[in-house]
PDB file of C-alpha atoms in Angstrom:
ATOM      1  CA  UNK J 375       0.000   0.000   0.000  1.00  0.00           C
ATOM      2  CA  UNK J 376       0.954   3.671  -1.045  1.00  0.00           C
ATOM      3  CA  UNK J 377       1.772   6.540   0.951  1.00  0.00           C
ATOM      4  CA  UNK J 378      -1.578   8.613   1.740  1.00  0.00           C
ATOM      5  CA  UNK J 379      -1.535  11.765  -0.287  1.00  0.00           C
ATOM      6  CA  UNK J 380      -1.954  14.695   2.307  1.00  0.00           C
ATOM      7  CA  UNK J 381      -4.362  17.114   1.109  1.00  0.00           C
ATOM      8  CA  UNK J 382      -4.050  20.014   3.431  1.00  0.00           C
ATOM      9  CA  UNK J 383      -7.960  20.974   3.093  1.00  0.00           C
ATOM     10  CA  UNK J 384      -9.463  17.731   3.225  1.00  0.00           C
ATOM     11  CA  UNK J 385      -7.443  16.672   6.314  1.00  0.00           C
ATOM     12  CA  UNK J 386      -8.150  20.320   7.952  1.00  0.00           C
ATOM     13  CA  UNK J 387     -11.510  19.251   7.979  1.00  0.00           C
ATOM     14  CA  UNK J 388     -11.105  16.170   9.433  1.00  0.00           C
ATOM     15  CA  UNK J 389      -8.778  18.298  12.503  1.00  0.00           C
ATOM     16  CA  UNK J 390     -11.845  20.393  13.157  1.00  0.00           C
ATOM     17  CA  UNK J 391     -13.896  17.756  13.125  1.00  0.00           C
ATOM     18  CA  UNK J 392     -12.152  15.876  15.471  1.00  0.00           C
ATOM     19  CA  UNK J 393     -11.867  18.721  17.308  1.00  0.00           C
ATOM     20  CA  UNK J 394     -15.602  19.366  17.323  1.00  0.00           C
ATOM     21  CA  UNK J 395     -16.513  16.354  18.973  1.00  0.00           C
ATOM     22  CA  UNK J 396     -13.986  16.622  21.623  1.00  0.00           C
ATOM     23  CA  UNK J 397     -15.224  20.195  22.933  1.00  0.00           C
ATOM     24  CA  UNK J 398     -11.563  22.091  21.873  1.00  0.00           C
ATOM     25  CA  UNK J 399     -12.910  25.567  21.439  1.00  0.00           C
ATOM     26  CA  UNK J 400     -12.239  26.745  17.926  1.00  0.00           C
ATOM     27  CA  UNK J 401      -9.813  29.175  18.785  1.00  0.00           C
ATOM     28  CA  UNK J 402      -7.826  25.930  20.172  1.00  0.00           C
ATOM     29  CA  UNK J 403      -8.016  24.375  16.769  1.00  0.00           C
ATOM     30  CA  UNK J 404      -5.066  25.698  15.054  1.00  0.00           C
ATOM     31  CA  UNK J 405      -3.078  22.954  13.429  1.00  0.00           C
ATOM     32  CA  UNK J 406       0.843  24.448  12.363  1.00  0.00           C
ATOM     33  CA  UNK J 407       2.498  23.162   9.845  1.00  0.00           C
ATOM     34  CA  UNK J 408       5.924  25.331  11.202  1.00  0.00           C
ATOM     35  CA  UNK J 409       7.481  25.096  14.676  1.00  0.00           C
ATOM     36  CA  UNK J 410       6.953  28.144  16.931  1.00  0.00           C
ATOM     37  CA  UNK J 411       9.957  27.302  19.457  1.00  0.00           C
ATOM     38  CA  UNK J 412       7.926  27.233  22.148  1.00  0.00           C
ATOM     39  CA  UNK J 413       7.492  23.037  22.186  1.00  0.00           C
ATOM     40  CA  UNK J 414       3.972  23.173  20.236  1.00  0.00           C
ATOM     41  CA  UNK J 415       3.373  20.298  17.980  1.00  0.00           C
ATOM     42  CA  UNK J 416       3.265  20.671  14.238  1.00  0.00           C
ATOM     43  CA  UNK J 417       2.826  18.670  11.273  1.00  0.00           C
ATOM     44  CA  UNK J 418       6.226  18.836   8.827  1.00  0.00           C
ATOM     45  CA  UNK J 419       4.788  17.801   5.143  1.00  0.00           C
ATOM     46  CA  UNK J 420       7.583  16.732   3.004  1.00  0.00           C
ATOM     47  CA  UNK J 421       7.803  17.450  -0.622  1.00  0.00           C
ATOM     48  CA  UNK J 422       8.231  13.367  -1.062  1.00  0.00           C
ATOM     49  CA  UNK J 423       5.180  13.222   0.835  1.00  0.00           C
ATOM     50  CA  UNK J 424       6.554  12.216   4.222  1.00  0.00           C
ATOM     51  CA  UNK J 425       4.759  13.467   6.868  1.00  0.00           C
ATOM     52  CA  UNK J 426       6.304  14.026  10.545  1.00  0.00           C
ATOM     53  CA  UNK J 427       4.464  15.120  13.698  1.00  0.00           C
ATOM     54  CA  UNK J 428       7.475  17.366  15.090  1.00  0.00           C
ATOM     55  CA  UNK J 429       7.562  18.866  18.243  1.00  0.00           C
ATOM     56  CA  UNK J 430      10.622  21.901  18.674  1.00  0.00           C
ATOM     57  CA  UNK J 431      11.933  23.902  21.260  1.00  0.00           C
ATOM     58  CA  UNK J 432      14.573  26.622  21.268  1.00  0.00           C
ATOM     59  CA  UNK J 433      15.800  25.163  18.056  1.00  0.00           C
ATOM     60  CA  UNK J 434      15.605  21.321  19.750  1.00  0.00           C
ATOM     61  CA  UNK J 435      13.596  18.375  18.311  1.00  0.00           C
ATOM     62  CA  UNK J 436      12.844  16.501  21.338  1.00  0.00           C
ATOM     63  CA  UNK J 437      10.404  14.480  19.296  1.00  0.00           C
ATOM     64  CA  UNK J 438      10.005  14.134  15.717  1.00  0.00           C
ATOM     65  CA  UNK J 439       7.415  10.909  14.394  1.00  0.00           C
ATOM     66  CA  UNK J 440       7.466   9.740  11.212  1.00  0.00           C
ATOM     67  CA  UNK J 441       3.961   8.881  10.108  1.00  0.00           C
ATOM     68  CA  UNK J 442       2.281   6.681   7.651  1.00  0.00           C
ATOM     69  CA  UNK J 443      -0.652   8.501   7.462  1.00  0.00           C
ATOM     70  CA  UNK J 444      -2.187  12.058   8.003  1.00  0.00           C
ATOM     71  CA  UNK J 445      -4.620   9.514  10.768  1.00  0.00           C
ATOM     72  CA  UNK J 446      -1.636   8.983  13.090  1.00  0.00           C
ATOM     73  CA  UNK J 447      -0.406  12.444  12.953  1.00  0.00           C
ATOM     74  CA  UNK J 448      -4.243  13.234  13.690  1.00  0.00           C
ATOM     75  CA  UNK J 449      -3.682  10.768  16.771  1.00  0.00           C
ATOM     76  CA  UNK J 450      -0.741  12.364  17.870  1.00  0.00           C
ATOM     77  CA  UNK J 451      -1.966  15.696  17.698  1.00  0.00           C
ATOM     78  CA  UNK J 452      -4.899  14.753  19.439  1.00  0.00           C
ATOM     79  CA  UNK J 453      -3.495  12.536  22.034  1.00  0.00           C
ATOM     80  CA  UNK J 454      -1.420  16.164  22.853  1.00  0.00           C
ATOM     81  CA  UNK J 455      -4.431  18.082  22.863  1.00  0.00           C
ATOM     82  CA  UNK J 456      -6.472  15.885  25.323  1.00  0.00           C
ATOM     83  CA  UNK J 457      -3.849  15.452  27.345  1.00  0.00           C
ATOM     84  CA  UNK J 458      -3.441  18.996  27.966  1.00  0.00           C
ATOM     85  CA  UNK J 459      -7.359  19.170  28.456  1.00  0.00           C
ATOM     86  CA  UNK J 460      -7.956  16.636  30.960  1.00  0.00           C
ATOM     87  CA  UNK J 461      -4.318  17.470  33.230  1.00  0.00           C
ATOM     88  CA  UNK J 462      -6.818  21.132  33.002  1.00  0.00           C
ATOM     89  CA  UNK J 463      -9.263  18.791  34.597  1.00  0.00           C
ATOM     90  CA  UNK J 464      -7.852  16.683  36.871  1.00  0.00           C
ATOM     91  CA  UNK J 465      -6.313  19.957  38.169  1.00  0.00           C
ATOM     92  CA  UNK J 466     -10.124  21.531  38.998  1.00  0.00           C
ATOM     93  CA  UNK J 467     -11.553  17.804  39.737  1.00  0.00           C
ATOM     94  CA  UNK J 468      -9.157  16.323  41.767  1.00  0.00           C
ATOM     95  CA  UNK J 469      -9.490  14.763  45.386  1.00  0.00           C
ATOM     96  CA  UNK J 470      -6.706  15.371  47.816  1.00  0.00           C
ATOM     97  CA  UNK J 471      -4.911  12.080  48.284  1.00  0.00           C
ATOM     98  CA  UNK J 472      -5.819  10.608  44.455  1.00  0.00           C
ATOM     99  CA  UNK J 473      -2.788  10.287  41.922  1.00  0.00           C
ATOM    100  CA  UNK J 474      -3.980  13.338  39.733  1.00  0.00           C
ATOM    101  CA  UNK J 475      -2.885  10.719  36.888  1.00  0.00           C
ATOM    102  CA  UNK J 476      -5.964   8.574  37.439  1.00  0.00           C
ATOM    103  CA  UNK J 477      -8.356  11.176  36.551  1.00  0.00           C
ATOM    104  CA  UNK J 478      -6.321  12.804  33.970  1.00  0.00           C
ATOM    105  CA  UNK J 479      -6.200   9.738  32.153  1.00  0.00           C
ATOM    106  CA  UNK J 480      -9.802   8.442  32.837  1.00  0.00           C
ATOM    107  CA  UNK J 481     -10.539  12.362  31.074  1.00  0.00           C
ATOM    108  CA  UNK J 482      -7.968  12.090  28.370  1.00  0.00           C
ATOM    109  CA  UNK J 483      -9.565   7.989  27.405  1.00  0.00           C
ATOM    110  CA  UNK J 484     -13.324   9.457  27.828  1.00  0.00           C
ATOM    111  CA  UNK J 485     -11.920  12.730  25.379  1.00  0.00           C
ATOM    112  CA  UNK J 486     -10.480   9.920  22.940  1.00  0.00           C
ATOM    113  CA  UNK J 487     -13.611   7.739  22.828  1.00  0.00           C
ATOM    114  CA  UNK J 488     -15.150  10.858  21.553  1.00  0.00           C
ATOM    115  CA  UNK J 489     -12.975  10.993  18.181  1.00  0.00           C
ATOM    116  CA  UNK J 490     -12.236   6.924  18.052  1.00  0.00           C
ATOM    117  CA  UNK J 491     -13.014   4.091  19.575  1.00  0.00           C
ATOM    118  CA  UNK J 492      -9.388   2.715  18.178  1.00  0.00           C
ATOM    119  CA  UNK J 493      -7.142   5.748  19.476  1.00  0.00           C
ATOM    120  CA  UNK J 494      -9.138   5.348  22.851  1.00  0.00           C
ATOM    121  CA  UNK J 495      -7.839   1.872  23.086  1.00  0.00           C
ATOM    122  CA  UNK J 496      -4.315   2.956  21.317  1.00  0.00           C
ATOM    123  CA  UNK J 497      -4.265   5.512  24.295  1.00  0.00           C
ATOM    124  CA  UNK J 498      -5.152   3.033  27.168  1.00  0.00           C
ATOM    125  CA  UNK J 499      -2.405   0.422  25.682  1.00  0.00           C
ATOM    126  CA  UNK J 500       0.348   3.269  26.344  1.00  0.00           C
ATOM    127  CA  UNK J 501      -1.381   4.250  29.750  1.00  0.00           C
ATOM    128  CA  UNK J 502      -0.846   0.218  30.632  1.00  0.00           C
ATOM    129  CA  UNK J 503       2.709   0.582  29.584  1.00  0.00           C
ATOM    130  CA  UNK J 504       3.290   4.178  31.734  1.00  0.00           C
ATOM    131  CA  UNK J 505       1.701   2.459  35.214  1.00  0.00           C
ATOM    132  CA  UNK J 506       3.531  -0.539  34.443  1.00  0.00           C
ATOM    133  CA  UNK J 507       6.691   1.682  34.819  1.00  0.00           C
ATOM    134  CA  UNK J 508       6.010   3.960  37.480  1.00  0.00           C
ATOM    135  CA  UNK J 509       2.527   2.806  39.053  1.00  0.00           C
ATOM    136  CA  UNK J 510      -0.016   5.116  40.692  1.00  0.00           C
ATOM    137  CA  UNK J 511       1.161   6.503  43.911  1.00  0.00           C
ATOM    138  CA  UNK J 512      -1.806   6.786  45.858  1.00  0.00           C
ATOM    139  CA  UNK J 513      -2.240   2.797  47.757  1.00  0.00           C
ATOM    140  CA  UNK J 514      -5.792   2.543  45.348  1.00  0.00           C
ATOM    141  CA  UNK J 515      -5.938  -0.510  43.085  1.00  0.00           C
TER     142      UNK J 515
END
């Protein structure tokens, strides 16, 4: 199978819808295609059609994914975006003594479900590996 042709209106679309479903105000639906230094993610399209999700800061690539399709950069992006949205939550709904993890990923899985049913379960297989690393610290099961 080919590489997915990127076409930059088509696949805007598909952003803001996405983004529709999973409440991101539209002034919060910006997707760059050029790094602003300040770690925000962007999407680097390649004239030979590669595309990379690219985060940059200060002139640093911490992280720079190359994709096979314009649907895991949308995954990436989106994973980043409701992250952000439910740590914002779990910050105003947590309960003193709770890892704030376990809410902010309950949020960031219920946020997910809301685009796909397949990134939600992408999302909980990395959440698996995370806690499997460095388990919640709050004695709950």
């Amino acid at each position: 199978m080919g590489k997915q042709h990127v076409e930059k209106g088509r696949d805007r679309d598909r952003f803001l819808e996405v983004a529709h479903k999973i409440g991101l105000p539209t002034g919060k639906a910006i997707v760059q295609f050029q790094g602003d230094g300040m770690a925000t993610p962007y999407v680097d399209l390649k004239d030979n059609e590669d595309i990379y999700y690219v985060v940059e800061e200060r002139g640093v690539e911490p992280e720079r994914v190359k994709c096979s399709s314009i649907v895991n950069v949308l995954y990436l992006l989106f994973s980043d975006i409701t992250h952000d949205m439910a740590s914002n939550h779990a910050a105003t709904h947590g309960k003193p003594g709770t890892d704030f993890r376990r809410l902010m990923f309950q949020e960031q899985l219920r946020l997910l479900e809301l685009a796909s049913k397949e990134w939600r379960l992408k999302r909980e297989l990395e959440i698996k590996e995370v806690l499997r690393k460095a388990p919640y610290n709050d004695g709950m099961s």
